[in-house]
Amino acid sequence: MRILSSAIAFSAAAFALSSAANAAIIINIQESGSDVVGTATGTLDLTGLTDLGTIPIRLAVRGTPGYFGGGSNGAVQAYTGITGPANWGPGSLTDATSSSGDMFAFNPRFSGSPRVFVPIGYTSNSAISSSSTFAGETLASLGLTEGTYLYNAPNDTITVIIGNVRGAVPEPATWAFMILGFGAIGGAMRRQKNTARKANVKVSYA
């Protein structure tokens, strides 16, 4: 039983490590009561991205081309070098009714190339937490199409999740750690079964 518990603990730890190793920006845009709330959380590795300098952002959301901005008003640092889909639906720009947290924005088609906007002085892999609320709106009224939109930076990822999307696919490294953990559990169970079988063997002498 101790072996099995250790294997389960190892599997959980491996999964946690894989999640930490693949930490990235997750933008969630969901209906919450009678409002729509967008949040951006996680960390971003700026290595390999091109610094475009400071620029003001809009605290808003848009479907075509996709856009999300949250935090407090002010300037941000713009970076380019990201690839992914251009649109999140047919909607036009709608300003947030309230926002909070770190200055952050993401635009997958700014002047022809995706750009991410982070707080001025942002250090790679520092935590980001930003949100915007769109009172009295729905995903449909904002013209946002439910789905998961994946973007690749040279050393990280940005994922936009709109609506209650199920069955998100784990990163390859996550799969590897999960398989390793499940293999450890299976091996432990086999060893435990063999140990129990040996313990039940009766030896008799003529």
Short mmCIF file of N, CA and C in Angstrom, two decimals, residues 33-202:
data_model
loop_
_atom_site.label_atom_id
_atom_site.label_comp_id
_atom_site.label_asym_id
_atom_site.label_seq_id
_atom_site.Cartn_x
_atom_site.Cartn_y
_atom_site.Cartn_z
N GLY A 33 -23.10 35.48 -14.68
CA GLY A 33 -24.37 36.13 -14.38
C GLY A 33 -24.86 36.88 -15.60
N SER A 34 -25.12 38.18 -15.45
CA SER A 34 -25.60 38.99 -16.57
C SER A 34 -24.48 39.74 -17.27
N ASP A 35 -23.23 39.40 -16.94
CA ASP A 35 -22.08 40.09 -17.52
C ASP A 35 -21.16 39.10 -18.23
N VAL A 36 -20.18 39.65 -18.91
CA VAL A 36 -19.07 38.86 -19.45
C VAL A 36 -17.79 39.35 -18.76
N VAL A 37 -17.00 38.41 -18.28
CA VAL A 37 -15.76 38.76 -17.58
C VAL A 37 -14.59 38.11 -18.32
N GLY A 38 -13.60 38.92 -18.61
CA GLY A 38 -12.37 38.42 -19.23
C GLY A 38 -11.22 38.53 -18.26
N THR A 39 -10.42 37.48 -18.15
CA THR A 39 -9.25 37.50 -17.27
C THR A 39 -8.03 37.01 -18.05
N ALA A 40 -6.89 37.56 -17.71
CA ALA A 40 -5.62 37.10 -18.26
C ALA A 40 -4.71 36.77 -17.10
N THR A 41 -4.27 35.52 -17.00
CA THR A 41 -3.42 35.09 -15.89
C THR A 41 -2.29 34.21 -16.41
N GLY A 42 -1.22 34.14 -15.62
CA GLY A 42 -0.10 33.28 -15.97
C GLY A 42 1.20 34.05 -16.06
N THR A 43 2.14 33.50 -16.81
CA THR A 43 3.42 34.14 -17.03
C THR A 43 3.77 34.06 -18.50
N LEU A 44 4.70 34.91 -18.92
CA LEU A 44 5.09 34.92 -20.32
C LEU A 44 6.61 35.03 -20.43
N ASP A 45 7.20 34.14 -21.22
CA ASP A 45 8.63 34.20 -21.51
C ASP A 45 8.83 35.07 -22.75
N LEU A 46 9.48 36.20 -22.57
CA LEU A 46 9.65 37.15 -23.66
C LEU A 46 10.80 36.80 -24.59
N THR A 47 11.58 35.77 -24.26
CA THR A 47 12.74 35.38 -25.07
C THR A 47 12.32 35.10 -26.52
N GLY A 48 12.98 35.75 -27.46
CA GLY A 48 12.69 35.54 -28.87
C GLY A 48 11.66 36.48 -29.44
N LEU A 49 10.94 37.23 -28.59
CA LEU A 49 9.97 38.21 -29.06
C LEU A 49 10.68 39.52 -29.37
N THR A 50 10.10 40.31 -30.28
CA THR A 50 10.68 41.59 -30.69
C THR A 50 10.01 42.72 -29.94
N ASP A 51 10.79 43.53 -29.25
CA ASP A 51 10.29 44.67 -28.48
C ASP A 51 9.96 45.82 -29.42
N LEU A 52 8.71 46.27 -29.39
CA LEU A 52 8.27 47.36 -30.26
C LEU A 52 8.12 48.69 -29.53
N GLY A 53 8.49 48.73 -28.25
CA GLY A 53 8.39 49.96 -27.50
C GLY A 53 7.07 50.09 -26.76
N THR A 54 6.83 51.26 -26.18
CA THR A 54 5.63 51.49 -25.38
C THR A 54 4.48 52.00 -26.26
N ILE A 55 3.27 51.68 -25.82
CA ILE A 55 2.08 52.05 -26.58
C ILE A 55 0.87 52.01 -25.65
N PRO A 56 -0.10 52.92 -25.79
CA PRO A 56 -1.31 52.83 -24.97
C PRO A 56 -2.21 51.71 -25.49
N ILE A 57 -3.02 51.14 -24.62
CA ILE A 57 -3.94 50.08 -25.04
C ILE A 57 -5.38 50.47 -24.70
N ARG A 58 -6.29 49.74 -25.30
CA ARG A 58 -7.72 49.92 -25.06
C ARG A 58 -8.18 48.82 -24.12
N LEU A 59 -8.94 49.17 -23.10
CA LEU A 59 -9.51 48.17 -22.18
C LEU A 59 -10.83 47.73 -22.80
N ALA A 60 -10.75 46.68 -23.59
CA ALA A 60 -11.89 46.30 -24.43
C ALA A 60 -11.75 44.86 -24.88
N VAL A 61 -12.75 44.41 -25.66
CA VAL A 61 -12.71 43.09 -26.27
C VAL A 61 -13.28 43.20 -27.67
N ARG A 62 -12.82 42.30 -28.56
CA ARG A 62 -13.28 42.34 -29.95
C ARG A 62 -13.14 40.96 -30.56
N GLY A 63 -14.03 40.64 -31.49
CA GLY A 63 -13.97 39.35 -32.16
C GLY A 63 -13.11 39.36 -33.40
N THR A 64 -13.27 40.40 -34.26
CA THR A 64 -12.55 40.47 -35.53
C THR A 64 -11.83 41.81 -35.67
N PRO A 65 -10.49 41.80 -35.73
CA PRO A 65 -9.66 40.69 -35.28
C PRO A 65 -9.74 40.57 -33.77
N GLY A 66 -9.35 39.43 -33.23
CA GLY A 66 -9.45 39.23 -31.79
C GLY A 66 -8.68 40.27 -31.00
N TYR A 67 -9.22 40.63 -29.86
CA TYR A 67 -8.51 41.58 -28.98
C TYR A 67 -9.07 41.47 -27.57
N PHE A 68 -8.16 41.53 -26.59
CA PHE A 68 -8.57 41.64 -25.19
C PHE A 68 -7.59 42.56 -24.47
N GLY A 69 -8.13 43.49 -23.69
CA GLY A 69 -7.29 44.37 -22.89
C GLY A 69 -7.87 44.51 -21.50
N GLY A 70 -7.00 44.43 -20.51
CA GLY A 70 -7.47 44.55 -19.12
C GLY A 70 -6.45 45.28 -18.26
N GLY A 71 -6.85 45.58 -17.03
CA GLY A 71 -5.96 46.28 -16.10
C GLY A 71 -6.36 47.73 -15.95
N SER A 72 -5.41 48.57 -15.62
CA SER A 72 -5.64 50.00 -15.43
C SER A 72 -5.16 50.75 -16.66
N ASN A 73 -5.73 51.94 -16.87
CA ASN A 73 -5.33 52.74 -18.03
C ASN A 73 -3.86 53.12 -17.94
N GLY A 74 -3.20 53.17 -19.09
CA GLY A 74 -1.79 53.53 -19.11
C GLY A 74 -1.08 52.86 -20.26
N ALA A 75 0.21 53.11 -20.34
CA ALA A 75 0.99 52.55 -21.44
C ALA A 75 1.52 51.17 -21.09
N VAL A 76 1.83 50.41 -22.11
CA VAL A 76 2.38 49.06 -21.94
C VAL A 76 3.54 48.88 -22.91
N GLN A 77 4.26 47.78 -22.74
CA GLN A 77 5.34 47.43 -23.65
C GLN A 77 4.80 46.43 -24.66
N ALA A 78 5.01 46.70 -25.95
CA ALA A 78 4.48 45.84 -27.00
C ALA A 78 5.56 44.91 -27.53
N TYR A 79 5.16 43.65 -27.79
CA TYR A 79 6.07 42.66 -28.35
C TYR A 79 5.37 41.93 -29.50
N THR A 80 6.15 41.54 -30.49
CA THR A 80 5.63 40.76 -31.61
C THR A 80 6.50 39.52 -31.82
N GLY A 81 5.99 38.58 -32.63
CA GLY A 81 6.70 37.33 -32.86
C GLY A 81 5.86 36.13 -32.46
N ILE A 82 4.54 36.29 -32.50
CA ILE A 82 3.59 35.26 -32.09
C ILE A 82 2.77 34.82 -33.30
N THR A 83 2.41 33.56 -33.35
CA THR A 83 1.61 33.05 -34.47
C THR A 83 0.33 32.41 -33.94
N GLY A 84 -0.74 32.48 -34.74
CA GLY A 84 -2.01 31.88 -34.34
C GLY A 84 -3.16 32.48 -35.13
N PRO A 85 -4.40 32.05 -34.85
CA PRO A 85 -5.57 32.52 -35.60
C PRO A 85 -5.84 34.01 -35.39
N ALA A 86 -6.47 34.63 -36.39
CA ALA A 86 -6.70 36.07 -36.34
C ALA A 86 -7.96 36.45 -35.58
N ASN A 87 -9.03 35.66 -35.74
CA ASN A 87 -10.34 36.10 -35.26
C ASN A 87 -10.93 35.20 -34.18
N TRP A 88 -11.74 35.81 -33.30
CA TRP A 88 -12.46 35.07 -32.26
C TRP A 88 -13.97 35.16 -32.45
N GLY A 89 -14.39 35.66 -33.58
CA GLY A 89 -15.81 35.84 -33.84
C GLY A 89 -16.03 37.10 -34.65
N PRO A 90 -17.29 37.43 -34.97
CA PRO A 90 -17.57 38.58 -35.85
C PRO A 90 -17.67 39.92 -35.13
N GLY A 91 -17.57 39.94 -33.81
CA GLY A 91 -17.85 41.16 -33.04
C GLY A 91 -16.87 42.30 -33.25
N SER A 92 -17.38 43.53 -33.06
CA SER A 92 -16.54 44.73 -33.14
C SER A 92 -16.10 45.14 -31.74
N LEU A 93 -15.28 46.17 -31.64
CA LEU A 93 -14.68 46.57 -30.37
C LEU A 93 -15.72 47.07 -29.37
N THR A 94 -15.69 46.51 -28.17
CA THR A 94 -16.58 46.93 -27.08
C THR A 94 -15.72 47.25 -25.86
N ASP A 95 -15.87 48.47 -25.33
CA ASP A 95 -15.08 48.88 -24.17
C ASP A 95 -15.58 48.22 -22.90
N ALA A 96 -14.65 47.95 -21.99
CA ALA A 96 -14.99 47.37 -20.69
C ALA A 96 -15.70 48.41 -19.83
N THR A 97 -16.61 47.95 -18.99
CA THR A 97 -17.28 48.85 -18.04
C THR A 97 -16.45 49.01 -16.77
N SER A 98 -15.60 48.03 -16.49
CA SER A 98 -14.66 48.13 -15.37
C SER A 98 -13.50 47.17 -15.62
N SER A 99 -12.36 47.46 -15.01
CA SER A 99 -11.19 46.60 -15.18
C SER A 99 -10.27 46.77 -13.99
N SER A 100 -9.38 45.80 -13.81
CA SER A 100 -8.47 45.84 -12.67
C SER A 100 -7.25 44.97 -12.94
N GLY A 101 -6.24 45.09 -12.08
CA GLY A 101 -5.06 44.25 -12.17
C GLY A 101 -3.96 44.86 -13.03
N ASP A 102 -3.09 43.98 -13.50
CA ASP A 102 -1.94 44.41 -14.30
C ASP A 102 -2.39 44.86 -15.69
N MET A 103 -1.67 45.81 -16.23
CA MET A 103 -1.91 46.21 -17.60
C MET A 103 -1.52 45.06 -18.52
N PHE A 104 -2.45 44.64 -19.37
CA PHE A 104 -2.17 43.53 -20.30
C PHE A 104 -3.15 43.61 -21.46
N ALA A 105 -2.65 43.27 -22.63
CA ALA A 105 -3.54 43.16 -23.80
C ALA A 105 -2.93 42.18 -24.79
N PHE A 106 -3.81 41.61 -25.60
CA PHE A 106 -3.38 40.69 -26.65
C PHE A 106 -4.19 40.96 -27.89
N ASN A 107 -3.50 41.13 -29.02
CA ASN A 107 -4.15 41.39 -30.29
C ASN A 107 -3.50 40.49 -31.34
N PRO A 108 -4.22 39.44 -31.78
CA PRO A 108 -3.63 38.49 -32.72
C PRO A 108 -3.48 39.00 -34.15
N ARG A 109 -3.94 40.23 -34.44
CA ARG A 109 -3.74 40.79 -35.78
C ARG A 109 -3.62 42.30 -35.69
N PHE A 110 -2.51 42.79 -35.11
CA PHE A 110 -2.24 44.22 -35.04
C PHE A 110 -1.28 44.56 -36.16
N SER A 111 -1.73 45.34 -37.13
CA SER A 111 -0.90 45.68 -38.30
C SER A 111 -0.33 44.44 -38.97
N GLY A 112 -1.14 43.37 -39.00
CA GLY A 112 -0.76 42.18 -39.73
C GLY A 112 -0.05 41.11 -38.93
N SER A 113 0.33 41.40 -37.67
CA SER A 113 1.02 40.38 -36.88
C SER A 113 0.53 40.42 -35.44
N PRO A 114 0.41 39.25 -34.81
CA PRO A 114 -0.04 39.20 -33.42
C PRO A 114 0.90 39.97 -32.50
N ARG A 115 0.32 40.68 -31.55
CA ARG A 115 1.13 41.41 -30.58
C ARG A 115 0.58 41.21 -29.17
N VAL A 116 1.50 41.13 -28.24
CA VAL A 116 1.12 41.03 -26.84
C VAL A 116 1.66 42.27 -26.13
N PHE A 117 0.89 42.77 -25.18
CA PHE A 117 1.23 44.01 -24.49
C PHE A 117 1.29 43.73 -22.99
N VAL A 118 2.44 43.97 -22.39
CA VAL A 118 2.66 43.66 -20.98
C VAL A 118 3.05 44.94 -20.23
N PRO A 119 2.98 44.91 -18.89
CA PRO A 119 3.34 46.12 -18.13
C PRO A 119 4.76 46.59 -18.45
N ILE A 120 4.96 47.90 -18.47
CA ILE A 120 6.29 48.44 -18.71
C ILE A 120 7.24 47.94 -17.62
N GLY A 121 8.40 47.45 -18.03
CA GLY A 121 9.36 46.91 -17.08
C GLY A 121 9.10 45.46 -16.73
N TYR A 122 8.16 44.81 -17.44
CA TYR A 122 7.85 43.41 -17.15
C TYR A 122 9.07 42.53 -17.36
N THR A 123 9.29 41.63 -16.42
CA THR A 123 10.39 40.66 -16.49
C THR A 123 9.84 39.31 -16.92
N SER A 124 10.52 38.64 -17.84
CA SER A 124 10.08 37.32 -18.30
C SER A 124 9.71 36.41 -17.16
N ASN A 125 8.59 35.71 -17.33
CA ASN A 125 8.11 34.70 -16.40
C ASN A 125 7.61 35.27 -15.06
N SER A 126 7.38 36.59 -15.02
CA SER A 126 6.72 37.17 -13.85
C SER A 126 5.21 36.96 -13.97
N ALA A 127 4.53 36.90 -12.83
CA ALA A 127 3.08 36.65 -12.83
C ALA A 127 2.32 37.85 -13.38
N ILE A 128 1.29 37.54 -14.17
CA ILE A 128 0.37 38.55 -14.69
C ILE A 128 -1.04 38.18 -14.27
N SER A 129 -1.79 39.16 -13.80
CA SER A 129 -3.20 38.95 -13.45
C SER A 129 -3.97 40.21 -13.82
N SER A 130 -4.87 40.07 -14.78
CA SER A 130 -5.58 41.22 -15.31
C SER A 130 -7.02 40.83 -15.62
N SER A 131 -7.94 41.78 -15.50
CA SER A 131 -9.34 41.45 -15.81
C SER A 131 -10.09 42.66 -16.33
N SER A 132 -11.14 42.37 -17.08
CA SER A 132 -12.08 43.39 -17.56
C SER A 132 -13.49 42.82 -17.52
N THR A 133 -14.44 43.65 -17.13
CA THR A 133 -15.84 43.24 -17.06
C THR A 133 -16.66 44.02 -18.08
N PHE A 134 -17.57 43.32 -18.74
CA PHE A 134 -18.45 43.92 -19.75
C PHE A 134 -19.88 43.72 -19.26
N ALA A 135 -20.37 44.71 -18.53
CA ALA A 135 -21.67 44.58 -17.85
C ALA A 135 -22.82 44.54 -18.85
N GLY A 136 -23.79 43.64 -18.55
CA GLY A 136 -24.98 43.54 -19.37
C GLY A 136 -24.76 42.92 -20.74
N GLU A 137 -23.62 42.27 -20.92
CA GLU A 137 -23.31 41.67 -22.22
C GLU A 137 -23.33 40.15 -22.14
N THR A 138 -23.45 39.52 -23.29
CA THR A 138 -23.28 38.07 -23.43
C THR A 138 -22.20 37.84 -24.49
N LEU A 139 -21.75 36.61 -24.59
CA LEU A 139 -20.77 36.31 -25.64
C LEU A 139 -21.37 36.59 -27.02
N ALA A 140 -22.66 36.29 -27.16
CA ALA A 140 -23.33 36.51 -28.44
C ALA A 140 -23.43 38.01 -28.76
N SER A 141 -23.76 38.81 -27.76
CA SER A 141 -23.90 40.25 -28.02
C SER A 141 -22.55 40.90 -28.31
N LEU A 142 -21.48 40.31 -27.79
CA LEU A 142 -20.13 40.81 -28.06
C LEU A 142 -19.58 40.27 -29.38
N GLY A 143 -20.29 39.29 -29.96
CA GLY A 143 -19.83 38.70 -31.21
C GLY A 143 -18.61 37.83 -31.04
N LEU A 144 -18.57 37.08 -29.93
CA LEU A 144 -17.45 36.18 -29.66
C LEU A 144 -17.89 34.73 -29.84
N THR A 145 -17.12 33.96 -30.54
CA THR A 145 -17.43 32.56 -30.82
C THR A 145 -16.74 31.65 -29.82
N GLU A 146 -17.51 30.80 -29.15
CA GLU A 146 -16.93 29.89 -28.17
C GLU A 146 -15.89 28.98 -28.82
N GLY A 147 -14.80 28.78 -28.08
CA GLY A 147 -13.74 27.92 -28.59
C GLY A 147 -12.44 28.19 -27.88
N THR A 148 -11.42 27.41 -28.25
CA THR A 148 -10.08 27.59 -27.71
C THR A 148 -9.16 28.01 -28.85
N TYR A 149 -8.46 29.11 -28.66
CA TYR A 149 -7.60 29.68 -29.69
C TYR A 149 -6.16 29.66 -29.17
N LEU A 150 -5.29 28.93 -29.88
CA LEU A 150 -3.93 28.71 -29.40
C LEU A 150 -2.92 29.54 -30.19
N TYR A 151 -1.96 30.11 -29.46
CA TYR A 151 -0.93 30.95 -30.06
C TYR A 151 0.44 30.52 -29.56
N ASN A 152 1.42 30.56 -30.44
CA ASN A 152 2.78 30.16 -30.10
C ASN A 152 3.73 31.33 -30.16
N ALA A 153 4.44 31.55 -29.05
CA ALA A 153 5.57 32.47 -29.01
C ALA A 153 6.83 31.61 -29.13
N PRO A 154 8.00 32.21 -29.37
CA PRO A 154 9.21 31.39 -29.52
C PRO A 154 9.47 30.46 -28.34
N ASN A 155 9.14 30.91 -27.11
CA ASN A 155 9.43 30.09 -25.94
C ASN A 155 8.25 29.97 -24.99
N ASP A 156 7.04 30.19 -25.49
CA ASP A 156 5.87 30.12 -24.62
C ASP A 156 4.60 30.02 -25.46
N THR A 157 3.46 30.01 -24.80
CA THR A 157 2.18 29.97 -25.50
C THR A 157 1.19 30.94 -24.87
N ILE A 158 0.22 31.34 -25.66
CA ILE A 158 -0.92 32.12 -25.18
C ILE A 158 -2.17 31.38 -25.62
N THR A 159 -3.07 31.12 -24.69
CA THR A 159 -4.31 30.41 -25.00
C THR A 159 -5.49 31.29 -24.66
N VAL A 160 -6.39 31.45 -25.62
CA VAL A 160 -7.62 32.21 -25.41
C VAL A 160 -8.77 31.22 -25.35
N ILE A 161 -9.50 31.21 -24.23
CA ILE A 161 -10.63 30.31 -24.05
C ILE A 161 -11.88 31.16 -23.94
N ILE A 162 -12.79 30.97 -24.87
CA ILE A 162 -14.04 31.73 -24.88
C ILE A 162 -15.20 30.77 -24.63
N GLY A 163 -15.97 31.02 -23.57
CA GLY A 163 -17.09 30.16 -23.24
C GLY A 163 -16.66 28.92 -22.47
N ASN A 164 -17.62 28.06 -22.21
CA ASN A 164 -17.37 26.84 -21.44
C ASN A 164 -16.88 25.73 -22.36
N VAL A 165 -15.62 25.79 -22.71
CA VAL A 165 -15.04 24.81 -23.62
C VAL A 165 -14.55 23.63 -22.82
N ARG A 166 -14.96 22.43 -23.23
CA ARG A 166 -14.54 21.21 -22.54
C ARG A 166 -13.53 20.45 -23.37
N GLY A 167 -12.80 19.55 -22.67
CA GLY A 167 -11.88 18.66 -23.38
C GLY A 167 -10.64 19.33 -23.89
N ALA A 168 -10.11 20.33 -23.14
CA ALA A 168 -8.86 20.96 -23.56
C ALA A 168 -7.76 19.91 -23.59
N VAL A 169 -6.91 19.96 -24.61
CA VAL A 169 -5.84 18.97 -24.79
C VAL A 169 -4.61 19.41 -24.03
N PRO A 170 -4.04 18.57 -23.16
CA PRO A 170 -2.83 18.96 -22.42
C PRO A 170 -1.64 19.15 -23.35
N GLU A 171 -0.65 19.93 -22.88
CA GLU A 171 0.59 20.11 -23.61
C GLU A 171 1.32 18.76 -23.72
N PRO A 172 2.16 18.56 -24.75
CA PRO A 172 2.90 17.30 -24.89
C PRO A 172 3.69 16.92 -23.66
N ALA A 173 4.34 17.90 -23.01
CA ALA A 173 5.12 17.58 -21.80
C ALA A 173 4.21 17.09 -20.69
N THR A 174 2.99 17.64 -20.63
CA THR A 174 2.03 17.20 -19.62
C THR A 174 1.67 15.75 -19.85
N TRP A 175 1.42 15.37 -21.11
CA TRP A 175 1.12 13.98 -21.44
C TRP A 175 2.25 13.07 -21.00
N ALA A 176 3.50 13.49 -21.27
CA ALA A 176 4.64 12.66 -20.92
C ALA A 176 4.71 12.40 -19.43
N PHE A 177 4.51 13.43 -18.63
CA PHE A 177 4.55 13.27 -17.18
C PHE A 177 3.39 12.42 -16.69
N MET A 178 2.21 12.60 -17.30
CA MET A 178 1.06 11.81 -16.90
C MET A 178 1.29 10.33 -17.18
N ILE A 179 1.81 10.05 -18.38
CA ILE A 179 2.07 8.65 -18.74
C ILE A 179 3.10 8.04 -17.81
N LEU A 180 4.13 8.83 -17.49
CA LEU A 180 5.16 8.36 -16.56
C LEU A 180 4.54 8.05 -15.20
N GLY A 181 3.67 8.93 -14.75
CA GLY A 181 3.02 8.72 -13.45
C GLY A 181 2.12 7.50 -13.44
N PHE A 182 1.32 7.34 -14.50
CA PHE A 182 0.44 6.18 -14.58
C PHE A 182 1.24 4.88 -14.68
N GLY A 183 2.38 4.93 -15.39
CA GLY A 183 3.24 3.76 -15.47
C GLY A 183 3.77 3.37 -14.11
N ALA A 184 4.13 4.38 -13.30
CA ALA A 184 4.63 4.11 -11.95
C ALA A 184 3.54 3.48 -11.08
N ILE A 185 2.30 3.97 -11.24
CA ILE A 185 1.19 3.40 -10.49
C ILE A 185 0.96 1.95 -10.89
N GLY A 186 0.97 1.67 -12.22
CA GLY A 186 0.76 0.30 -12.69
C GLY A 186 1.85 -0.64 -12.19
N GLY A 187 3.11 -0.18 -12.24
CA GLY A 187 4.21 -1.00 -11.76
C GLY A 187 4.09 -1.29 -10.28
N ALA A 188 3.68 -0.29 -9.51
CA ALA A 188 3.53 -0.47 -8.07
C ALA A 188 2.43 -1.47 -7.77
N MET A 189 1.33 -1.41 -8.52
CA MET A 189 0.22 -2.33 -8.29
C MET A 189 0.63 -3.77 -8.62
N ARG A 190 1.43 -3.94 -9.70
CA ARG A 190 1.88 -5.29 -10.05
C ARG A 190 2.81 -5.84 -8.96
N ARG A 191 3.71 -4.99 -8.48
CA ARG A 191 4.62 -5.45 -7.42
C ARG A 191 3.86 -5.80 -6.15
N GLN A 192 2.84 -5.00 -5.86
CA GLN A 192 2.05 -5.26 -4.65
C GLN A 192 1.29 -6.58 -4.78
N LYS A 193 0.78 -6.85 -5.99
CA LYS A 193 0.03 -8.09 -6.23
C LYS A 193 0.95 -9.30 -6.13
N ASN A 194 2.16 -9.17 -6.70
CA ASN A 194 3.12 -10.27 -6.63
C ASN A 194 3.56 -10.54 -5.20
N THR A 195 3.74 -9.48 -4.43
CA THR A 195 4.14 -9.64 -3.03
C THR A 195 3.06 -10.37 -2.25
N ALA A 196 1.79 -10.00 -2.50
CA ALA A 196 0.68 -10.64 -1.80
C ALA A 196 0.57 -12.10 -2.19
N ARG A 197 0.83 -12.42 -3.48
CA ARG A 197 0.74 -13.79 -3.96
C ARG A 197 1.81 -14.66 -3.29
N LYS A 198 3.02 -14.12 -3.18
CA LYS A 198 4.10 -14.86 -2.55
C LYS A 198 3.81 -15.10 -1.07
N ALA A 199 3.15 -14.13 -0.44
CA ALA A 199 2.86 -14.24 0.98
C ALA A 199 1.85 -15.35 1.24
N ASN A 200 1.03 -15.67 0.23
CA ASN A 200 -0.02 -16.68 0.40
C ASN A 200 0.44 -18.09 0.02
N VAL A 201 1.68 -18.24 -0.47
CA VAL A 201 2.17 -19.55 -0.87
C VAL A 201 2.45 -20.39 0.38
N LYS A 202 1.89 -21.61 0.40
CA LYS A 202 2.10 -22.50 1.53
C LYS A 202 3.11 -23.59 1.17
#
